[in-house]
PDB file of C-alpha atoms in Angstrom:
ATOM      1  CA  UNK A  16     111.529  86.595 103.424  1.00  0.00           C
ATOM      2  CA  UNK A  17     108.044  87.937 102.395  1.00  0.00           C
ATOM      3  CA  UNK A  18     107.825  90.190  99.215  1.00  0.00           C
ATOM      4  CA  UNK A  19     106.258  93.389  98.522  1.00  0.00           C
ATOM      5  CA  UNK A  20     102.607  92.823  99.187  1.00  0.00           C
ATOM      6  CA  UNK A  21      99.834  95.636  97.810  1.00  0.00           C
ATOM      7  CA  UNK A  22      96.115  95.583  99.144  1.00  0.00           C
ATOM      8  CA  UNK A  23      93.749  95.759  97.302  1.00  0.00           C
ATOM      9  CA  UNK A  24      94.489  93.708  94.208  1.00  0.00           C
ATOM     10  CA  UNK A  25      91.542  95.117  92.557  1.00  0.00           C
ATOM     11  CA  UNK A  26      89.456  98.173  93.097  1.00  0.00           C
ATOM     12  CA  UNK A  27      86.604  99.445  91.281  1.00  0.00           C
ATOM     13  CA  UNK A  28      85.385 103.045  91.843  1.00  0.00           C
ATOM     14  CA  UNK A  29      83.304 105.684  90.190  1.00  0.00           C
ATOM     15  CA  UNK A  30      84.394 109.115  89.001  1.00  0.00           C
ATOM     16  CA  UNK A  31      84.600 111.818  91.972  1.00  0.00           C
ATOM     17  CA  UNK A  32      85.285 109.371  94.515  1.00  0.00           C
ATOM     18  CA  UNK A  33      88.536 108.863  96.297  1.00  0.00           C
ATOM     19  CA  UNK A  34      90.615 105.933  96.968  1.00  0.00           C
ATOM     20  CA  UNK A  35      93.754 104.646  99.123  1.00  0.00           C
ATOM     21  CA  UNK A  36      96.103 101.880  97.970  1.00  0.00           C
ATOM     22  CA  UNK A  37      98.404 100.329 100.418  1.00  0.00           C
ATOM     23  CA  UNK A  38     101.759  98.812  99.966  1.00  0.00           C
ATOM     24  CA  UNK A  39     103.889  96.759 102.555  1.00  0.00           C
ATOM     25  CA  UNK A  40     107.613  96.273 101.736  1.00  0.00           C
ATOM     26  CA  UNK A  41     110.014  93.876 102.094  1.00  0.00           C
ATOM     27  CA  UNK A  42     111.268  93.644 105.774  1.00  0.00           C
ATOM     28  CA  UNK A  43     113.894  96.225 106.261  1.00  0.00           C
ATOM     29  CA  UNK A  44     113.642  97.987 103.360  1.00  0.00           C
ATOM     30  CA  UNK A  45     113.247 101.774 104.030  1.00  0.00           C
ATOM     31  CA  UNK A  46     112.505 103.105 100.419  1.00  0.00           C
ATOM     32  CA  UNK A  47     108.926 102.626  98.729  1.00  0.00           C
ATOM     33  CA  UNK A  48     108.243 104.270  95.353  1.00  0.00           C
ATOM     34  CA  UNK A  49     104.788 104.231  93.155  1.00  0.00           C
ATOM     35  CA  UNK A  50     104.304 103.924  89.678  1.00  0.00           C
ATOM     36  CA  UNK A  51     101.128 104.094  87.357  1.00  0.00           C
ATOM     37  CA  UNK A  52     100.848 101.840  84.542  1.00  0.00           C
ATOM     38  CA  UNK A  53      98.423 102.280  81.700  1.00  0.00           C
ATOM     39  CA  UNK A  54      98.480 101.107  78.110  1.00  0.00           C
ATOM     40  CA  UNK A  55      98.590 104.565  76.581  1.00  0.00           C
ATOM     41  CA  UNK A  56     101.343 106.219  78.865  1.00  0.00           C
ATOM     42  CA  UNK A  57     103.030 103.161  80.038  1.00  0.00           C
ATOM     43  CA  UNK A  58     105.012 103.009  83.237  1.00  0.00           C
ATOM     44  CA  UNK A  59     105.187 106.523  85.130  1.00  0.00           C
ATOM     45  CA  UNK A  60     106.834 107.317  88.588  1.00  0.00           C
ATOM     46  CA  UNK A  61     104.493 108.903  90.939  1.00  0.00           C
ATOM     47  CA  UNK A  62     106.591 109.322  94.164  1.00  0.00           C
ATOM     48  CA  UNK A  63     109.092 108.005  96.464  1.00  0.00           C
ATOM     49  CA  UNK A  64     109.125 107.786 100.269  1.00  0.00           C
ATOM     50  CA  UNK A  65     112.034 107.477 102.548  1.00  0.00           C
ATOM     51  CA  UNK A  66     111.783 107.149 106.193  1.00  0.00           C
ATOM     52  CA  UNK A  67     108.555 109.033 106.063  1.00  0.00           C
ATOM     53  CA  UNK A  68     109.711 111.545 103.782  1.00  0.00           C
ATOM     54  CA  UNK A  69     108.460 112.256 100.168  1.00  0.00           C
ATOM     55  CA  UNK A  70     111.932 112.324  98.255  1.00  0.00           C
ATOM     56  CA  UNK A  71     110.744 112.656  94.800  1.00  0.00           C
ATOM     57  CA  UNK A  72     107.644 113.319  93.093  1.00  0.00           C
ATOM     58  CA  UNK A  73     106.758 112.612  89.436  1.00  0.00           C
ATOM     59  CA  UNK A  74     104.602 114.904  87.245  1.00  0.00           C
ATOM     60  CA  UNK A  75     101.234 114.216  88.443  1.00  0.00           C
ATOM     61  CA  UNK A  76      98.380 116.493  89.493  1.00  0.00           C
ATOM     62  CA  UNK A  77      98.049 117.236  93.435  1.00  0.00           C
ATOM     63  CA  UNK A  78      95.137 114.800  93.658  1.00  0.00           C
ATOM     64  CA  UNK A  79      97.632 111.754  93.947  1.00  0.00           C
ATOM     65  CA  UNK A  80      99.355 112.075  97.314  1.00  0.00           C
ATOM     66  CA  UNK A  81     101.115 109.490  99.496  1.00  0.00           C
ATOM     67  CA  UNK A  82     102.475 108.944 102.804  1.00  0.00           C
ATOM     68  CA  UNK A  83     104.833 106.427 104.569  1.00  0.00           C
ATOM     69  CA  UNK A  84     104.407 105.280 108.194  1.00  0.00           C
ATOM     70  CA  UNK A  85     107.259 104.583 110.736  1.00  0.00           C
ATOM     71  CA  UNK A  86     107.282 100.686 109.943  1.00  0.00           C
ATOM     72  CA  UNK A  87     107.782 101.897 106.180  1.00  0.00           C
ATOM     73  CA  UNK A  88     104.470 100.668 104.938  1.00  0.00           C
ATOM     74  CA  UNK A  89     103.140 103.347 102.469  1.00  0.00           C
ATOM     75  CA  UNK A  90      99.591 104.437 101.417  1.00  0.00           C
ATOM     76  CA  UNK A  91      98.633 106.600  98.389  1.00  0.00           C
ATOM     77  CA  UNK A  92      95.429 108.072  97.759  1.00  0.00           C
ATOM     78  CA  UNK A  93      93.812 109.531  94.865  1.00  0.00           C
ATOM     79  CA  UNK A  94      91.127 112.030  95.220  1.00  0.00           C
ATOM     80  CA  UNK A  95      88.042 112.942  93.121  1.00  0.00           C
ATOM     81  CA  UNK A  96      88.674 109.960  90.553  1.00  0.00           C
ATOM     82  CA  UNK A  97      88.929 110.475  86.679  1.00  0.00           C
ATOM     83  CA  UNK A  98      88.349 107.838  84.212  1.00  0.00           C
ATOM     84  CA  UNK A  99      91.797 108.400  83.224  1.00  0.00           C
ATOM     85  CA  UNK A 100      92.968 107.049  86.730  1.00  0.00           C
ATOM     86  CA  UNK A 101      92.350 103.542  85.681  1.00  0.00           C
ATOM     87  CA  UNK A 102      95.652 101.892  85.607  1.00  0.00           C
ATOM     88  CA  UNK A 103      97.604  99.258  87.189  1.00  0.00           C
ATOM     89  CA  UNK A 104      99.434 100.816  90.273  1.00  0.00           C
ATOM     90  CA  UNK A 105     102.773  99.173  91.414  1.00  0.00           C
ATOM     91  CA  UNK A 106     104.349  99.677  94.599  1.00  0.00           C
ATOM     92  CA  UNK A 107     108.461  98.895  94.967  1.00  0.00           C
ATOM     93  CA  UNK A 108     110.649  98.856  97.837  1.00  0.00           C
ATOM     94  CA  UNK A 109     114.270  98.789  97.888  1.00  0.00           C
ATOM     95  CA  UNK A 110     117.385  99.062 100.677  1.00  0.00           C
ATOM     96  CA  UNK A 111     119.379 101.853  99.789  1.00  0.00           C
ATOM     97  CA  UNK A 112     122.936 101.386 100.247  1.00  0.00           C
ATOM     98  CA  UNK A 113     123.230  98.523  98.169  1.00  0.00           C
ATOM     99  CA  UNK A 114     125.263  98.900  94.936  1.00  0.00           C
ATOM    100  CA  UNK A 115     122.487  99.452  92.449  1.00  0.00           C
ATOM    101  CA  UNK A 116     119.482  99.661  94.683  1.00  0.00           C
ATOM    102  CA  UNK A 117     117.549  96.939  93.045  1.00  0.00           C
ATOM    103  CA  UNK A 118     113.695  97.798  93.138  1.00  0.00           C
ATOM    104  CA  UNK A 119     111.324  94.649  94.206  1.00  0.00           C
ATOM    105  CA  UNK A 120     107.956  95.198  92.752  1.00  0.00           C
ATOM    106  CA  UNK A 121     104.710  94.271  94.395  1.00  0.00           C
ATOM    107  CA  UNK A 122     101.802  92.439  92.366  1.00  0.00           C
ATOM    108  CA  UNK A 123      99.872  95.736  91.972  1.00  0.00           C
ATOM    109  CA  UNK A 124      96.547  97.387  92.407  1.00  0.00           C
ATOM    110  CA  UNK A 125      94.487  97.444  89.605  1.00  0.00           C
ATOM    111  CA  UNK A 126      92.123 100.385  89.668  1.00  0.00           C
ATOM    112  CA  UNK A 127      89.080 100.586  87.285  1.00  0.00           C
ATOM    113  CA  UNK A 128      87.287 103.912  87.322  1.00  0.00           C
ATOM    114  CA  UNK A 129      83.686 103.597  85.890  1.00  0.00           C
TER     115      UNK A 129
ATOM    116  CA  UNK B  22     116.139 114.505  80.906  1.00  0.00           C
ATOM    117  CA  UNK B  23     116.233 110.571  80.877  1.00  0.00           C
ATOM    118  CA  UNK B  24     114.646 108.912  78.245  1.00  0.00           C
ATOM    119  CA  UNK B  25     114.466 104.834  77.413  1.00  0.00           C
ATOM    120  CA  UNK B  26     113.598 103.710  73.907  1.00  0.00           C
ATOM    121  CA  UNK B  27     112.210 100.229  73.016  1.00  0.00           C
ATOM    122  CA  UNK B  28     111.564 100.101  69.468  1.00  0.00           C
ATOM    123  CA  UNK B  29     110.342  96.854  69.363  1.00  0.00           C
ATOM    124  CA  UNK B  30     106.668  96.353  70.030  1.00  0.00           C
ATOM    125  CA  UNK B  31     106.241  92.894  69.771  1.00  0.00           C
ATOM    126  CA  UNK B  32     108.345  89.747  69.001  1.00  0.00           C
ATOM    127  CA  UNK B  33     107.874  86.368  67.810  1.00  0.00           C
ATOM    128  CA  UNK B  34     110.630  83.804  68.516  1.00  0.00           C
ATOM    129  CA  UNK B  35     110.664  79.988  68.094  1.00  0.00           C
ATOM    130  CA  UNK B  36     111.130  77.831  71.316  1.00  0.00           C
ATOM    131  CA  UNK B  37     114.997  77.094  72.070  1.00  0.00           C
ATOM    132  CA  UNK B  38     116.314  80.104  69.820  1.00  0.00           C
ATOM    133  CA  UNK B  39     118.132  82.983  71.340  1.00  0.00           C
ATOM    134  CA  UNK B  40     116.415  86.582  71.249  1.00  0.00           C
ATOM    135  CA  UNK B  41     117.702  89.931  71.582  1.00  0.00           C
ATOM    136  CA  UNK B  42     115.286  92.713  73.002  1.00  0.00           C
ATOM    137  CA  UNK B  43     116.693  96.503  72.151  1.00  0.00           C
ATOM    138  CA  UNK B  44     116.947  99.147  74.527  1.00  0.00           C
ATOM    139  CA  UNK B  45     118.754 102.800  73.718  1.00  0.00           C
ATOM    140  CA  UNK B  46     119.023 105.208  76.455  1.00  0.00           C
ATOM    141  CA  UNK B  47     119.789 109.010  76.755  1.00  0.00           C
ATOM    142  CA  UNK B  48     120.948 110.661  80.212  1.00  0.00           C
ATOM    143  CA  UNK B  49     123.380 113.422  81.092  1.00  0.00           C
ATOM    144  CA  UNK B  50     124.286 111.775  84.153  1.00  0.00           C
ATOM    145  CA  UNK B  51     127.500 110.038  83.829  1.00  0.00           C
ATOM    146  CA  UNK B  52     126.551 107.726  86.779  1.00  0.00           C
ATOM    147  CA  UNK B  53     123.470 105.594  86.153  1.00  0.00           C
ATOM    148  CA  UNK B  54     122.056 101.951  86.012  1.00  0.00           C
ATOM    149  CA  UNK B  55     120.501  99.864  83.459  1.00  0.00           C
ATOM    150  CA  UNK B  56     117.663  97.369  84.389  1.00  0.00           C
ATOM    151  CA  UNK B  57     115.449  94.838  82.559  1.00  0.00           C
ATOM    152  CA  UNK B  58     112.266  93.893  84.064  1.00  0.00           C
ATOM    153  CA  UNK B  59     109.898  90.831  82.892  1.00  0.00           C
ATOM    154  CA  UNK B  60     106.042  91.403  83.604  1.00  0.00           C
ATOM    155  CA  UNK B  61     103.846  88.359  83.010  1.00  0.00           C
ATOM    156  CA  UNK B  62     100.413  89.015  82.466  1.00  0.00           C
ATOM    157  CA  UNK B  63      99.800  88.538  86.290  1.00  0.00           C
ATOM    158  CA  UNK B  64     101.129  92.438  86.225  1.00  0.00           C
ATOM    159  CA  UNK B  65     104.203  91.838  88.628  1.00  0.00           C
ATOM    160  CA  UNK B  66     107.718  93.433  87.580  1.00  0.00           C
ATOM    161  CA  UNK B  67     110.420  90.672  88.084  1.00  0.00           C
ATOM    162  CA  UNK B  68     113.877  91.971  87.833  1.00  0.00           C
ATOM    163  CA  UNK B  69     115.828  90.180  85.498  1.00  0.00           C
ATOM    164  CA  UNK B  70     119.473  92.073  85.162  1.00  0.00           C
ATOM    165  CA  UNK B  71     121.328  95.047  86.075  1.00  0.00           C
ATOM    166  CA  UNK B  72     124.370  97.082  84.332  1.00  0.00           C
ATOM    167  CA  UNK B  73     126.000  99.894  86.054  1.00  0.00           C
ATOM    168  CA  UNK B  74     127.229 102.713  83.787  1.00  0.00           C
ATOM    169  CA  UNK B  75     130.972 102.145  85.295  1.00  0.00           C
ATOM    170  CA  UNK B  76     130.941  98.440  85.045  1.00  0.00           C
ATOM    171  CA  UNK B  77     133.725  97.077  82.800  1.00  0.00           C
ATOM    172  CA  UNK B  78     131.781  93.747  82.066  1.00  0.00           C
ATOM    173  CA  UNK B  79     128.591  92.853  80.403  1.00  0.00           C
ATOM    174  CA  UNK B  80     125.980  91.849  83.032  1.00  0.00           C
ATOM    175  CA  UNK B  81     124.878  88.168  83.085  1.00  0.00           C
ATOM    176  CA  UNK B  82     122.254  85.979  85.024  1.00  0.00           C
ATOM    177  CA  UNK B  83     121.576  82.722  83.850  1.00  0.00           C
ATOM    178  CA  UNK B  84     120.101  82.738  80.633  1.00  0.00           C
ATOM    179  CA  UNK B  85     119.959  86.500  80.368  1.00  0.00           C
ATOM    180  CA  UNK B  86     122.789  88.669  79.366  1.00  0.00           C
ATOM    181  CA  UNK B  87     123.121  92.285  78.972  1.00  0.00           C
ATOM    182  CA  UNK B  88     125.144  93.763  75.820  1.00  0.00           C
ATOM    183  CA  UNK B  89     126.065  97.091  77.139  1.00  0.00           C
ATOM    184  CA  UNK B  90     127.401  99.272  74.649  1.00  0.00           C
ATOM    185  CA  UNK B  91     128.193 102.781  76.413  1.00  0.00           C
ATOM    186  CA  UNK B  92     129.417 104.523  73.461  1.00  0.00           C
ATOM    187  CA  UNK B  93     126.132 103.800  71.532  1.00  0.00           C
ATOM    188  CA  UNK B  94     123.969 104.045  74.593  1.00  0.00           C
ATOM    189  CA  UNK B  95     122.773 100.659  74.094  1.00  0.00           C
ATOM    190  CA  UNK B  96     121.587  98.316  76.666  1.00  0.00           C
ATOM    191  CA  UNK B  97     120.159  95.224  74.672  1.00  0.00           C
ATOM    192  CA  UNK B  98     118.678  92.003  76.589  1.00  0.00           C
ATOM    193  CA  UNK B  99     119.945  88.810  75.117  1.00  0.00           C
ATOM    194  CA  UNK B 100     118.103  85.646  76.322  1.00  0.00           C
ATOM    195  CA  UNK B 101     119.587  82.520  75.131  1.00  0.00           C
ATOM    196  CA  UNK B 102     117.393  79.193  74.663  1.00  0.00           C
ATOM    197  CA  UNK B 103     114.203  80.636  74.976  1.00  0.00           C
ATOM    198  CA  UNK B 104     111.266  78.909  76.730  1.00  0.00           C
ATOM    199  CA  UNK B 105     107.689  79.269  76.645  1.00  0.00           C
ATOM    200  CA  UNK B 106     107.483  80.614  79.764  1.00  0.00           C
ATOM    201  CA  UNK B 107     109.501  83.751  78.601  1.00  0.00           C
ATOM    202  CA  UNK B 108     106.457  84.975  76.842  1.00  0.00           C
ATOM    203  CA  UNK B 109     105.757  88.224  78.830  1.00  0.00           C
ATOM    204  CA  UNK B 110     106.406  91.897  78.403  1.00  0.00           C
ATOM    205  CA  UNK B 111     109.977  93.293  78.909  1.00  0.00           C
ATOM    206  CA  UNK B 112     110.768  96.540  80.105  1.00  0.00           C
ATOM    207  CA  UNK B 113     114.025  98.271  79.954  1.00  0.00           C
ATOM    208  CA  UNK B 114     114.517 100.916  82.661  1.00  0.00           C
ATOM    209  CA  UNK B 115     117.239 103.462  83.823  1.00  0.00           C
ATOM    210  CA  UNK B 116     117.802 105.179  86.956  1.00  0.00           C
ATOM    211  CA  UNK B 117     120.557 107.997  87.795  1.00  0.00           C
ATOM    212  CA  UNK B 118     122.622 107.049  90.661  1.00  0.00           C
ATOM    213  CA  UNK B 119     122.775 110.379  92.211  1.00  0.00           C
ATOM    214  CA  UNK B 120     118.974 110.521  92.237  1.00  0.00           C
ATOM    215  CA  UNK B 121     116.310 108.772  94.412  1.00  0.00           C
ATOM    216  CA  UNK B 122     114.583 105.754  93.673  1.00  0.00           C
ATOM    217  CA  UNK B 123     113.313 106.467  90.415  1.00  0.00           C
ATOM    218  CA  UNK B 124     112.939 104.332  87.583  1.00  0.00           C
ATOM    219  CA  UNK B 125     112.402 105.682  83.848  1.00  0.00           C
ATOM    220  CA  UNK B 126     110.741 102.868  81.896  1.00  0.00           C
ATOM    221  CA  UNK B 127     110.657 102.276  78.098  1.00  0.00           C
ATOM    222  CA  UNK B 128     107.143 101.376  76.641  1.00  0.00           C
ATOM    223  CA  UNK B 129     108.356  97.572  76.566  1.00  0.00           C
ATOM    224  CA  UNK B 130     108.552  94.703  73.991  1.00  0.00           C
ATOM    225  CA  UNK B 131     105.936  91.895  74.035  1.00  0.00           C
ATOM    226  CA  UNK B 132     107.790  88.753  73.649  1.00  0.00           C
ATOM    227  CA  UNK B 133     105.927  85.409  72.149  1.00  0.00           C
ATOM    228  CA  UNK B 134     107.584  82.441  72.171  1.00  0.00           C
ATOM    229  CA  UNK B 135     106.115  79.823  70.009  1.00  0.00           C
ATOM    230  CA  UNK B 136     106.434  76.170  70.567  1.00  0.00           C
TER     231      UNK B 136
END
């Protein structure tokens, strides 16, 4: 069974640009969550999508948005990039219904904003 | 609000020794789950072990065990017989069962295993 895949793995953008990151969950998983990891703030929850609906959202500005498609693949978009958006963006998928809903993480997309 | 505290920024251990990584948590929800993840330098988060708030027994997974002390709100990870490949960042995380798939992470502990 293939794991969670994220594309691209590395990305370099400049301030003011926008970026779209993609996450393909494990087959059969319907929940996709996104996290931002920075040295200063650590790992922070961005949002979660389940069956194409955003179920939960973290404390991030509206520049951060996401969506989920009918095949459970998810994208997150960051508009008007700022230097502080440089981070490792991790996607995790899970199959709600299991007793503890383990989240399986992808390898991440490392975004650098210049 | 949920909170996870890992008080050890870094730890250095000799190979084959046991190591305990500390984690304390705070939540007002009686139903929650506690997770430990390993993050090598490659960046991927690797699931290690899970403990549910109502589980009577401490969780174990191979060389990993979780020392769960509910009254103290403590969920320490114990790695027995450490190996060089255990060198990585380790994160404790919590999820409230009734909530969505939102994990709250601690700041992590960087574990270095010395030969």
